[in-house]
Short mmCIF file of C-alpha atoms in Angstrom, two decimals:
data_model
loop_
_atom_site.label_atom_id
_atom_site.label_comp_id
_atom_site.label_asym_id
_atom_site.label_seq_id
_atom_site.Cartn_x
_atom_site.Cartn_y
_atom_site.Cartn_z
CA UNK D 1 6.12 -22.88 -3.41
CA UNK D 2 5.66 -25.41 -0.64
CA UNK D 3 1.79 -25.95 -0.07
CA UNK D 4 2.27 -25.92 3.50
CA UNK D 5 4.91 -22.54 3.61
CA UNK D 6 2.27 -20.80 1.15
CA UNK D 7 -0.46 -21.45 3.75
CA UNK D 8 1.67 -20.80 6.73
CA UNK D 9 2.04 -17.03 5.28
CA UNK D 10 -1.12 -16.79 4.32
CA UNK D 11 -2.54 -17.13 7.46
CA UNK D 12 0.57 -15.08 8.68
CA UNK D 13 -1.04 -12.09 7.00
CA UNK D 14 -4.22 -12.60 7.60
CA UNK D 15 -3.06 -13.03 11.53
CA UNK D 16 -1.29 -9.75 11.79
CA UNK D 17 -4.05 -7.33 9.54
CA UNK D 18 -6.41 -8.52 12.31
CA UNK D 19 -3.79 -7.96 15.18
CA UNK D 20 -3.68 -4.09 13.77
CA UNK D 21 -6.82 -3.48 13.20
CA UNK D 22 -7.82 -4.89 16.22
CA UNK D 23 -5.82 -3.38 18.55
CA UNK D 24 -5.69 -0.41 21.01
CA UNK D 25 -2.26 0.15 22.06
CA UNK D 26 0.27 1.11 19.65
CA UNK D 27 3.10 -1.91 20.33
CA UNK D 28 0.19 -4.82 19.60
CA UNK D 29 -0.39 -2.62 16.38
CA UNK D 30 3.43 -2.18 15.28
CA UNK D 31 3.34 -6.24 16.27
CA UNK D 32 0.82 -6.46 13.51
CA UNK D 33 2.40 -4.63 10.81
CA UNK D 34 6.00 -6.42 11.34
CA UNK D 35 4.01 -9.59 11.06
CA UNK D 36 2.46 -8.35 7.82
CA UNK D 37 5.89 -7.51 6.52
CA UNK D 38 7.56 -10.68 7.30
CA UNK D 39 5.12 -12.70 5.66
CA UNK D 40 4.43 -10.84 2.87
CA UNK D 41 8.90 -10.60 2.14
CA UNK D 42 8.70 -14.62 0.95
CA UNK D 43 5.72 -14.52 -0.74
CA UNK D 44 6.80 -11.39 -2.80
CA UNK D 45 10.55 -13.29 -3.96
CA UNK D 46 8.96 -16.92 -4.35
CA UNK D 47 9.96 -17.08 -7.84
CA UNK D 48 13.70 -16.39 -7.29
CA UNK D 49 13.88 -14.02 -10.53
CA UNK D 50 16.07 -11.33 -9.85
CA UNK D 51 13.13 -8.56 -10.57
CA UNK D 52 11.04 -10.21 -7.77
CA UNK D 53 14.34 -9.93 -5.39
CA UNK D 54 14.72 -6.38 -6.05
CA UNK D 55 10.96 -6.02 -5.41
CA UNK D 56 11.62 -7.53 -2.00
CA UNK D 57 14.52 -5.06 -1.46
CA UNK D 58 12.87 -2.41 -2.22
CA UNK D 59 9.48 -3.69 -0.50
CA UNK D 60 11.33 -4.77 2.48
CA UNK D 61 13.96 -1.55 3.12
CA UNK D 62 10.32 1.22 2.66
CA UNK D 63 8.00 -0.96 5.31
CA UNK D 64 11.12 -1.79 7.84
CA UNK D 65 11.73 2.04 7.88
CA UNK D 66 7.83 2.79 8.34
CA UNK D 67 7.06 0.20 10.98
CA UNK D 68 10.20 1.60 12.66
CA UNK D 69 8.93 5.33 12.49
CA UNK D 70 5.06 4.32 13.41
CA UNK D 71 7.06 2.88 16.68
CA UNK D 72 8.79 6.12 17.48
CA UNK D 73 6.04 8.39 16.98
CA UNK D 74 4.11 5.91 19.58
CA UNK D 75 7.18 6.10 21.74
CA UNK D 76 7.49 10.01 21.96
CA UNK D 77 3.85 10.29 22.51
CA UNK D 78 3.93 7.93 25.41
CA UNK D 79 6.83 9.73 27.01
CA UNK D 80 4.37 13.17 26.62
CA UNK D 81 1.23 11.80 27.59
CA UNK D 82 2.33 8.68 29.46
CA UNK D 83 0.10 6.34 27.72
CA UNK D 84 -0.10 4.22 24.62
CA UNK D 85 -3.68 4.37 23.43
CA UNK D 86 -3.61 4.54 19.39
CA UNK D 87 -6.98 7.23 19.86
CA UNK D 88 -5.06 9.27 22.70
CA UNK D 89 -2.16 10.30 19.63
CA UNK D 90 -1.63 13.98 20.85
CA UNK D 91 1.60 15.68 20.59
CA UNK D 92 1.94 17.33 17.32
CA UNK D 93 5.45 15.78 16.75
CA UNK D 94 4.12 12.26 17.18
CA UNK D 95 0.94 13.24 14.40
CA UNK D 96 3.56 14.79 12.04
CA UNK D 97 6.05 11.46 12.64
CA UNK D 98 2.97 9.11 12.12
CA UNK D 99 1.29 10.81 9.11
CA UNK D 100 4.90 10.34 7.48
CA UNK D 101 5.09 7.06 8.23
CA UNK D 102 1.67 5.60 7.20
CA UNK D 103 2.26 7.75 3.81
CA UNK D 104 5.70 5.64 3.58
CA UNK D 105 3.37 2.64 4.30
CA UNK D 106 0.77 3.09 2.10
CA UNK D 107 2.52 4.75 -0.66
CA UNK D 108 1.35 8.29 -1.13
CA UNK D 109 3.66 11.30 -2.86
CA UNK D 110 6.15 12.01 -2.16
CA UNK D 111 6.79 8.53 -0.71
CA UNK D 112 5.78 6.83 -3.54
CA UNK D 113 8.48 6.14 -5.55
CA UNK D 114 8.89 2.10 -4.13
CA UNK D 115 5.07 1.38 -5.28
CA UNK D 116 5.12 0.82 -9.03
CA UNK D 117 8.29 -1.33 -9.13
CA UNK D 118 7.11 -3.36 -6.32
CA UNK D 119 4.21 -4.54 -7.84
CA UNK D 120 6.07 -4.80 -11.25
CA UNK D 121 8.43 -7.21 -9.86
CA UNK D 122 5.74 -9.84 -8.40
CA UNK D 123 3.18 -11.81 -9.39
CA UNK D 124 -0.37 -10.10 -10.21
CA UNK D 125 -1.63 -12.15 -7.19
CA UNK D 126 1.16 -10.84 -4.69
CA UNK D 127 0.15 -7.57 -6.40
CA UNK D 128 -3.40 -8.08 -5.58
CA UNK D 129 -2.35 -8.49 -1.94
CA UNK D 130 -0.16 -5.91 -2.02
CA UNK D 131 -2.52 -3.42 -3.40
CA UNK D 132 -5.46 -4.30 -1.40
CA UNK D 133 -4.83 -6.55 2.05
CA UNK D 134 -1.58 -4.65 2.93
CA UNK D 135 -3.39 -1.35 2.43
CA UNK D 136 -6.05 -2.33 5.63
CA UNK D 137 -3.84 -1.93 8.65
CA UNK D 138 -2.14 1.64 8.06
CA UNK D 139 -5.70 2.89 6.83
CA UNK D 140 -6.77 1.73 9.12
CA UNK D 141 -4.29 3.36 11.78
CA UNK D 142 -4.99 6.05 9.90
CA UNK D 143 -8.63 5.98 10.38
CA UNK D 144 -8.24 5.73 14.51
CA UNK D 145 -6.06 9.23 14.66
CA UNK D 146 -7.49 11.03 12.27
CA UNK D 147 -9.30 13.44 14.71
CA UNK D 148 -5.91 14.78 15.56
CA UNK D 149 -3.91 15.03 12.48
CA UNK D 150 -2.72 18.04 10.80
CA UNK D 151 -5.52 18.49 7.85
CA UNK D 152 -3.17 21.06 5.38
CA UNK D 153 -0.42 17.87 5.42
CA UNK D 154 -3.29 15.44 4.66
CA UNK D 155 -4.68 17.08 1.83
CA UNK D 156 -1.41 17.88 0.43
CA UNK D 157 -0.41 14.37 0.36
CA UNK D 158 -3.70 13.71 -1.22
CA UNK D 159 -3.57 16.16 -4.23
CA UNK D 160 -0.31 15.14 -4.99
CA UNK D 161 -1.02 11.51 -5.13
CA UNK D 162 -4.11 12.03 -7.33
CA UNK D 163 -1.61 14.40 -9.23
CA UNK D 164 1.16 12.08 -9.53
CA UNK D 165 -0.58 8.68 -9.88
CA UNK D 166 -2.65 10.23 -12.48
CA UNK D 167 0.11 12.27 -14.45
CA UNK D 168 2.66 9.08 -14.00
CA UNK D 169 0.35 6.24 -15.28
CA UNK D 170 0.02 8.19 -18.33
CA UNK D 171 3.19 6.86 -19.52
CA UNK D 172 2.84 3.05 -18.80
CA UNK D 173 2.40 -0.14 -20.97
CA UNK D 174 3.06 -2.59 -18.07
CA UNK D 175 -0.32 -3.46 -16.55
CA UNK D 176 1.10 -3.56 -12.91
CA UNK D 177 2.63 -0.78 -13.11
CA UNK D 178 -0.53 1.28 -14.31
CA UNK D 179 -2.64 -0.17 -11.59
CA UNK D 180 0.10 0.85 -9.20
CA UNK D 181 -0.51 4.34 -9.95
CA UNK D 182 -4.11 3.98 -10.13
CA UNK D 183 -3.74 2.65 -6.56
CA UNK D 184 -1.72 6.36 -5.70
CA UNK D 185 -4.38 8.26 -7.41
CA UNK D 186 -7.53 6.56 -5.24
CA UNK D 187 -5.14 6.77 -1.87
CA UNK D 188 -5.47 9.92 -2.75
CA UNK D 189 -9.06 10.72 -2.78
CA UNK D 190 -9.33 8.44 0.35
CA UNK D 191 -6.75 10.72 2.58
CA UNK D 192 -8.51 14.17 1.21
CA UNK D 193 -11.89 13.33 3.62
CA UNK D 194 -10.04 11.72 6.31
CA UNK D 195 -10.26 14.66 8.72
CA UNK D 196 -13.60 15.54 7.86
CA UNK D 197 -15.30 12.03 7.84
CA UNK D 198 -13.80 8.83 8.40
CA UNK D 199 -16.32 6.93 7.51
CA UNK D 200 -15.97 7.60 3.76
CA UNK D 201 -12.72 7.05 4.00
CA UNK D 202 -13.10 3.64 4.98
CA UNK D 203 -16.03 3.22 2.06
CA UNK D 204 -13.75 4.44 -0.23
CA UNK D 205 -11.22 2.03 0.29
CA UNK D 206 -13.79 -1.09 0.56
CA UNK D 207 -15.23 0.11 -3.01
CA UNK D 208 -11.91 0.30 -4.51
CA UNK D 209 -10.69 -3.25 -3.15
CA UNK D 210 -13.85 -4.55 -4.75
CA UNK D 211 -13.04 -2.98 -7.99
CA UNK D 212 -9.12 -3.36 -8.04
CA UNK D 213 -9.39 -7.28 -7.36
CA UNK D 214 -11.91 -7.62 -10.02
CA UNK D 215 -9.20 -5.69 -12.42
CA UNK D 216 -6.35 -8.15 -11.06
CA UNK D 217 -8.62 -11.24 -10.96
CA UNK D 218 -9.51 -10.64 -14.68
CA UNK D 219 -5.94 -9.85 -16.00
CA UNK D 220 -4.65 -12.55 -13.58
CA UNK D 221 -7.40 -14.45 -15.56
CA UNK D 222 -5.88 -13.86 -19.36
CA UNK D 223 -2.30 -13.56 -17.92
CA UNK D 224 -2.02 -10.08 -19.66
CA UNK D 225 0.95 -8.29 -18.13
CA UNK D 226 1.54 -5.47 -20.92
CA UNK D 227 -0.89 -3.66 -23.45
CA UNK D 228 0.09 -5.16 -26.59
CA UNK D 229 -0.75 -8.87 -25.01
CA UNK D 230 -4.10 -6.82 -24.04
CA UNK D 231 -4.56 -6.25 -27.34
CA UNK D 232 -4.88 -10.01 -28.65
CA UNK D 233 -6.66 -11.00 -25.49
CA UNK D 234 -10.14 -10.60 -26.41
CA UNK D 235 -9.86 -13.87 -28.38
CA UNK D 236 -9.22 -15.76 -25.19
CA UNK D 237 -12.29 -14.60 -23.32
CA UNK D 238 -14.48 -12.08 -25.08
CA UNK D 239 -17.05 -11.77 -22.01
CA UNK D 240 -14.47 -11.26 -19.16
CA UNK D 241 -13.12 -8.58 -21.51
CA UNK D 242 -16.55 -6.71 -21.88
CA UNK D 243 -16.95 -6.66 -18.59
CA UNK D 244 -13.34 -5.70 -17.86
CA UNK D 245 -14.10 -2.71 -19.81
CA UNK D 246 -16.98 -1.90 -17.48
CA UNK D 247 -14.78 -2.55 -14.18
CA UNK D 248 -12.05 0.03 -15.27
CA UNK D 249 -14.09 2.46 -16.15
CA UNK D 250 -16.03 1.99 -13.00
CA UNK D 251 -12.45 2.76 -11.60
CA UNK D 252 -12.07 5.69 -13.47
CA UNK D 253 -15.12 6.69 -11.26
CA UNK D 254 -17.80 7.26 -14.68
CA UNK D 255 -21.48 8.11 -13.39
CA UNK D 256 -23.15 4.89 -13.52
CA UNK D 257 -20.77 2.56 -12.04
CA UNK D 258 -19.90 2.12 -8.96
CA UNK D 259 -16.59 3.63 -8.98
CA UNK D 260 -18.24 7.24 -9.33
CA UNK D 261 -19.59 6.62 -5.97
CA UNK D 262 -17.12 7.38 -3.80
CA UNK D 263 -15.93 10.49 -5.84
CA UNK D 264 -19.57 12.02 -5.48
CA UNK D 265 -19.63 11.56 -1.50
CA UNK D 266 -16.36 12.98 -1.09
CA UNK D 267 -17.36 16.45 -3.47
CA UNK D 268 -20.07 16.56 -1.13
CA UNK D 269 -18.38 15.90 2.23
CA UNK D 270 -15.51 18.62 0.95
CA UNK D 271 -18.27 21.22 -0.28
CA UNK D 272 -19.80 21.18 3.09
CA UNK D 273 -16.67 21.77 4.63
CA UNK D 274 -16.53 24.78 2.99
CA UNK D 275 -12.97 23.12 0.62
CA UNK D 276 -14.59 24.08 -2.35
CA UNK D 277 -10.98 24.48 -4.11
CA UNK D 278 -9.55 21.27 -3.21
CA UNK D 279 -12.68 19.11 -4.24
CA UNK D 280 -12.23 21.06 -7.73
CA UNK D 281 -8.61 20.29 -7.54
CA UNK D 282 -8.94 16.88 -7.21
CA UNK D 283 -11.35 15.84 -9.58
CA UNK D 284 -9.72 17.87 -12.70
CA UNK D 285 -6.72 15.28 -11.89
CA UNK D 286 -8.81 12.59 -11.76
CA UNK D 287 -9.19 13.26 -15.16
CA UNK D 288 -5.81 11.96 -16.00
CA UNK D 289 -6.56 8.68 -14.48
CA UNK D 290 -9.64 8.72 -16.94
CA UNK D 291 -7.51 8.82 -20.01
CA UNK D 292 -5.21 5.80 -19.03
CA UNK D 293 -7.97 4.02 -17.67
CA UNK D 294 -9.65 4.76 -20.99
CA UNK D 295 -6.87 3.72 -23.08
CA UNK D 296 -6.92 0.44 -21.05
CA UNK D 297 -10.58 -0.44 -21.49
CA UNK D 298 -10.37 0.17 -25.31
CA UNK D 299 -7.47 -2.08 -25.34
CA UNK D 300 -9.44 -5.01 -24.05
CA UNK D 301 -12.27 -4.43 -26.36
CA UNK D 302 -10.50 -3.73 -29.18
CA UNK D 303 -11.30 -6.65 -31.94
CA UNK D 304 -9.24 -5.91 -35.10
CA UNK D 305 -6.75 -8.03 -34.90
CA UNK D 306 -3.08 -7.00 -35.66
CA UNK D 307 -2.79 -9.81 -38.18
CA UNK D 308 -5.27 -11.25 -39.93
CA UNK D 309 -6.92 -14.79 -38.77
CA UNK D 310 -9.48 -16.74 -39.92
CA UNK D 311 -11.53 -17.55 -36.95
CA UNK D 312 -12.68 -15.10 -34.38
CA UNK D 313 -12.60 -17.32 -31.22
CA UNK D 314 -9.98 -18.97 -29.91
CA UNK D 315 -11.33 -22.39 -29.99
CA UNK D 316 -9.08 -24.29 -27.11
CA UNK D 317 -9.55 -22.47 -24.29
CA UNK D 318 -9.26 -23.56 -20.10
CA UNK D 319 -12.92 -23.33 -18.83
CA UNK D 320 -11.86 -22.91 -15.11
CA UNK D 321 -14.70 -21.42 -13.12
CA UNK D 322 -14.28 -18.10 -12.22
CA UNK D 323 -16.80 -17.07 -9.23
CA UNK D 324 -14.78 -14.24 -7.47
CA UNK D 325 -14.55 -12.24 -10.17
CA UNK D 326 -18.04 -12.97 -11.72
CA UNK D 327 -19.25 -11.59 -8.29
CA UNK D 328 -16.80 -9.02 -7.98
CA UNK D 329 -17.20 -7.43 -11.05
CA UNK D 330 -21.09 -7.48 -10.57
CA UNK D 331 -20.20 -5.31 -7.38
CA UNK D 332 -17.96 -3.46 -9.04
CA UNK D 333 -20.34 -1.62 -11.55
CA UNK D 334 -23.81 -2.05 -10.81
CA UNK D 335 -23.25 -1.18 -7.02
CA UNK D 336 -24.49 2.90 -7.43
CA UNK D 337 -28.46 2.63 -6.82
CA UNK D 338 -27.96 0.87 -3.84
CA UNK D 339 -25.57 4.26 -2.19
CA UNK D 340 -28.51 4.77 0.00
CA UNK D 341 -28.21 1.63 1.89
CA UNK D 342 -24.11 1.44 1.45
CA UNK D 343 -23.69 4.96 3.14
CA UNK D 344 -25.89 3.71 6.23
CA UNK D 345 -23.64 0.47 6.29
CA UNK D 346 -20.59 2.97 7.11
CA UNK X 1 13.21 18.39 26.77
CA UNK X 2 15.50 16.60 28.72
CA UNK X 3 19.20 15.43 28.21
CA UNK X 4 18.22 11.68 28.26
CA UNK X 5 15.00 12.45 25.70
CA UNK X 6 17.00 14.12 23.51
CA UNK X 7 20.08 11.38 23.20
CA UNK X 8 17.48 8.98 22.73
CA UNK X 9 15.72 11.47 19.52
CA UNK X 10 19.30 11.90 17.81
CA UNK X 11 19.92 8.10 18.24
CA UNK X 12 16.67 7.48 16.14
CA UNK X 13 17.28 10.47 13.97
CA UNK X 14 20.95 9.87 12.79
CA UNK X 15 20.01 6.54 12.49
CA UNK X 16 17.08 7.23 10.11
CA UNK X 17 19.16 9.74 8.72
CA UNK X 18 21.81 6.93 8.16
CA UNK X 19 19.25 4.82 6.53
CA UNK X 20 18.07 7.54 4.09
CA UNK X 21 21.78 8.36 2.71
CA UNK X 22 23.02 4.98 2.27
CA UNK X 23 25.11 4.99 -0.40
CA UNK X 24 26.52 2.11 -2.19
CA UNK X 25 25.85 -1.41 0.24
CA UNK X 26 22.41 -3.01 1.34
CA UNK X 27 24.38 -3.89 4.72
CA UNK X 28 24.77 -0.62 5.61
CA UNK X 29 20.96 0.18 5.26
CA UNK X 30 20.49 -2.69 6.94
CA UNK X 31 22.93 -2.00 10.27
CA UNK X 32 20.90 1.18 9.65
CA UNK X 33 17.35 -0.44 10.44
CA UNK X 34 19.40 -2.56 13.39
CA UNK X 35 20.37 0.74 15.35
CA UNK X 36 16.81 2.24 14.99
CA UNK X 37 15.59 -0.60 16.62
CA UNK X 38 18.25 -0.46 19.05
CA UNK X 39 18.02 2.80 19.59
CA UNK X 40 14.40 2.44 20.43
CA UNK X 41 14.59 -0.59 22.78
CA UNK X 42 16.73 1.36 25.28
CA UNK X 43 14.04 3.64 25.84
CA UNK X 44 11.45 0.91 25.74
CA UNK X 45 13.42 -0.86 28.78
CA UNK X 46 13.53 2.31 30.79
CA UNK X 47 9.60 2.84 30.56
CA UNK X 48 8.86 0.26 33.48
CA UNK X 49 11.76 0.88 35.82
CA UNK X 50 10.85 4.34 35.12
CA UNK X 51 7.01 4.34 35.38
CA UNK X 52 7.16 1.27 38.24
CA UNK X 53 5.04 -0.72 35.59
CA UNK X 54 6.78 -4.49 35.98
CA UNK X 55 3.69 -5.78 33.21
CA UNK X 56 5.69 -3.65 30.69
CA UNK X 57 8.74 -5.88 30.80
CA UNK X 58 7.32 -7.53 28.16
CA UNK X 59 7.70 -5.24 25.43
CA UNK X 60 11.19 -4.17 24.94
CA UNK X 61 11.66 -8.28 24.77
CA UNK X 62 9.01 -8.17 21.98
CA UNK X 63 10.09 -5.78 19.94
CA UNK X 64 13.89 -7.65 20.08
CA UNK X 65 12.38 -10.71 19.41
CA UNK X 66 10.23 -9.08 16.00
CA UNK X 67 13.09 -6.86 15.24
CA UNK X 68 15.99 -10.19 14.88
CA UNK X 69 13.33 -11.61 13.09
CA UNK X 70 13.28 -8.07 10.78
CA UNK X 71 17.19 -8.25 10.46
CA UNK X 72 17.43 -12.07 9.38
CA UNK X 73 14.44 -11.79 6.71
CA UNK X 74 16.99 -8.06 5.66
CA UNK X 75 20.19 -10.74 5.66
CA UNK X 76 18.04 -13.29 3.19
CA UNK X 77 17.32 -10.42 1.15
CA UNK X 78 20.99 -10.08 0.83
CA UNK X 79 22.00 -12.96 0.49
CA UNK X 80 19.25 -13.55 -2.54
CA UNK X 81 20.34 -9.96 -4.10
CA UNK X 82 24.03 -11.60 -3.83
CA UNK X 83 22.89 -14.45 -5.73
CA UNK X 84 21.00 -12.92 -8.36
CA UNK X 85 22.78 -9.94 -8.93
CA UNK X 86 25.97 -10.59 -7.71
CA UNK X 87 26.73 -8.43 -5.01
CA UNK X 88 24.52 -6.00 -2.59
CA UNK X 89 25.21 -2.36 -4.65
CA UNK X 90 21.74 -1.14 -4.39
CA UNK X 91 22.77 0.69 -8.03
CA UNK X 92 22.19 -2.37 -9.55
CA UNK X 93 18.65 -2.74 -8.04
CA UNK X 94 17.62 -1.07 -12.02
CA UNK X 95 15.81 -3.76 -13.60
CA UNK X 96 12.36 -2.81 -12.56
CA UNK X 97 12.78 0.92 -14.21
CA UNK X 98 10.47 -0.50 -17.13
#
């Protein structure tokens, strides 16, 4: 793509996730998220391929709707309360209106269904963005009316995405499409504590952009987009697949990564609040996301080759340096001592 | 509720309602997405003559200007599913199923 077009969205999305998350009335916010859209529609069909196209379809028809629907629920609140402050969201109709369209936004069950083959269709760096930057400004919405949202509706949607993006990726061999449903599964666990404290919602969602652009940087890295290319990949890079290992199960939230983090300050924010069930609930299905992520991690460690060769390291390989993800993937598993300082940070 | 309040919630609603049982053409979801907007910038107009606030002119203009700019990025979405799939059925939006 055009240097100067690629730049011009770039900025374009970095312009309208501040506008949202900046904002306190609810038309400078819905300003934001059309921005986001708009910007992010180009970058998602750049390589003309008819998959990418239908991604943008698809992409484009789910966020129109939502951004449309987040405007409505604004509107009827206004005509209720006769103001437009995003904190000041109190007529039940408006909450019930917004909650449905931030879950259309950010891709929780039953609203789900556009996620996977979005990010199949573009590339893993659109998916990056997709996963992570275009995740910020409905969380964050999110974040600024919790206080009055309906918690039963909120913790349904949650067990049902940790249900579905766990029981769905079970099935998958494309690599986008598993870290789709990885993305459901931790929406999930960040929309269970949203009522009861925002604040680890918001930590929850910083840990697992630090740990889901390490997994995208380092596949981006070996260009693996399926498991049997995963399988021959260790050749390529044997170090970035060690540690690879490491990051996904640091996603699959194991004990002493960083990933089981946010898992443990959520049981303990639900146990206080007396949701004993629902903290059980969800972490028995995070234990499906633990065998795919599982079955992905021995994948890229996995050194008998499917046919035999005669050396054991590919010996012309592109040395390009590869800071973010050396520091991202440090973050991403060796971030757990340090939860002392992290929860003050939040 | 009011008679004006509620023409201007079945408006939004059979238009959503339109956009959710689309059947066979991207244009109609589209014209779909047009009259929600439409149907919300009426409403947005009458909120200053209503409420005496003139500094609120502003945003029914806005969210025109954002929502053209919504419909022609929908149209180049059509015309690109045209190209590369030859026409705007959104049954053949299936190559993404695996």
């Amino acid at each position: 793509m055009n240097p100067h077009a690629k730049l011009v969205f770039t900025m374009s999305l970095v312009m309208g996730t501040s506008i949202t998350i900046s904002s306190n009335h609810w038309i400078l916010a819905w300003t934001g998220l059309e921005i986001n859209t708009l910007a992010i529609i180009p970058l998602i069909s750049k390589s003309h391929h008819p998959r990418a196209i239908e991604a943008t379809i698809k992409y484009f028809l789910t966020q129109s709707a939502a951004s449309a629907l987040i405007l409505f629920s604004s509107l009827t609140n206004a005509w209720f309360t006769g103001q437009w402050d995003i904190t000041q969201l109190n007529h039940p109709t408006s909450c019930l209106v917004l909650t449905t369209a931030i879950a259309i936004k950010l891709g929780l069950v039953p609203f789900h269904f556009w996620f996977p083959e979005v990010l199949q269709g573009s590339s893993m760096i659109t998916a990056l963005l997709l996963s992570t930057l275009m995740k910020l400004p409905p969380i964050t919405l999110l974040l600024i009316t919790s206080q009055s949202l309906d918690p039963s509706m909120l913790t349904f949607l949650a067990i049902s995405s940790a249900l579905i993006g766990g029981w769905m990726g079970l099935n998958q061999t494309q690599t986008r499409k598993i870290l789709a449903f990885s993305s459901i599964s931790h929406l999930g666990w960040m929309i269970v504590v949203i009522t009861y404290n925002p604040n680890l919602t918001f930590l929850t969602f910083t840990l697992y952009v630090v740990m889901t652009t390490t997994v995208f940087l380092s596949l981006n890295q070996i260009k693996v987009l399926k498991l049997s290319t995963m399988l021959i990949s260790w050749t390529k890079t044997p170090t970035l697949n060690a540690s690879m290992m490491l990051t996904l199960l640091s996603l699959a939230g194991l004990p002493p990564l960083t990933g089981f983090m946010p898992k443990w300050l959520i049981i303990q924010e639900l146990t206080k609040q007396e949701m004993t069930p629902t903290a059980t609930i969800i972490t028995l299905l995070s234990l499906l996301g633990l065998f795919f992520y599982l079955r992905l991690a021995y994948h890229s460690t996995i050194t008998l080759p499917p046919n035999s060769s005669n050396h054991m390291k590919l010996w012309r390989i592109n040395k390009t340096p590869n800071t973010p993800t050396a520091i991202l993937s440090a973050l991403s598993t060796s971030l757990l001592p340090l939860s002392p300082l992290i929860i003050t940070m939040f | 509720m009011s008679p004006l309040h509620f023409s201007f919630y079945s408006a939004f609603t059979f238009s959503c309602l339109g956009l959710a049982f689309h059947r066979t053409h991207l244009i109609s979801a589209l014209l779909c997405l047009e009259s929600m907007m439409l149907s919300m910038f009426i409403p947005l107009s009458m909120w200053p003559i209503e409420n005496q606030t003139p500094s609120f002119t502003l945003v029914p203009i806005l969210m025109l200007a954002f929502s053209a700019c919504e419909a022609g990025a929908g149209l180049a979405t059509l015309v690109a599913s045209t190209r590369t799939h030859g026409s705007d059925h959104l049954h053949n939006l299936n190559l993404l199923q695996c």
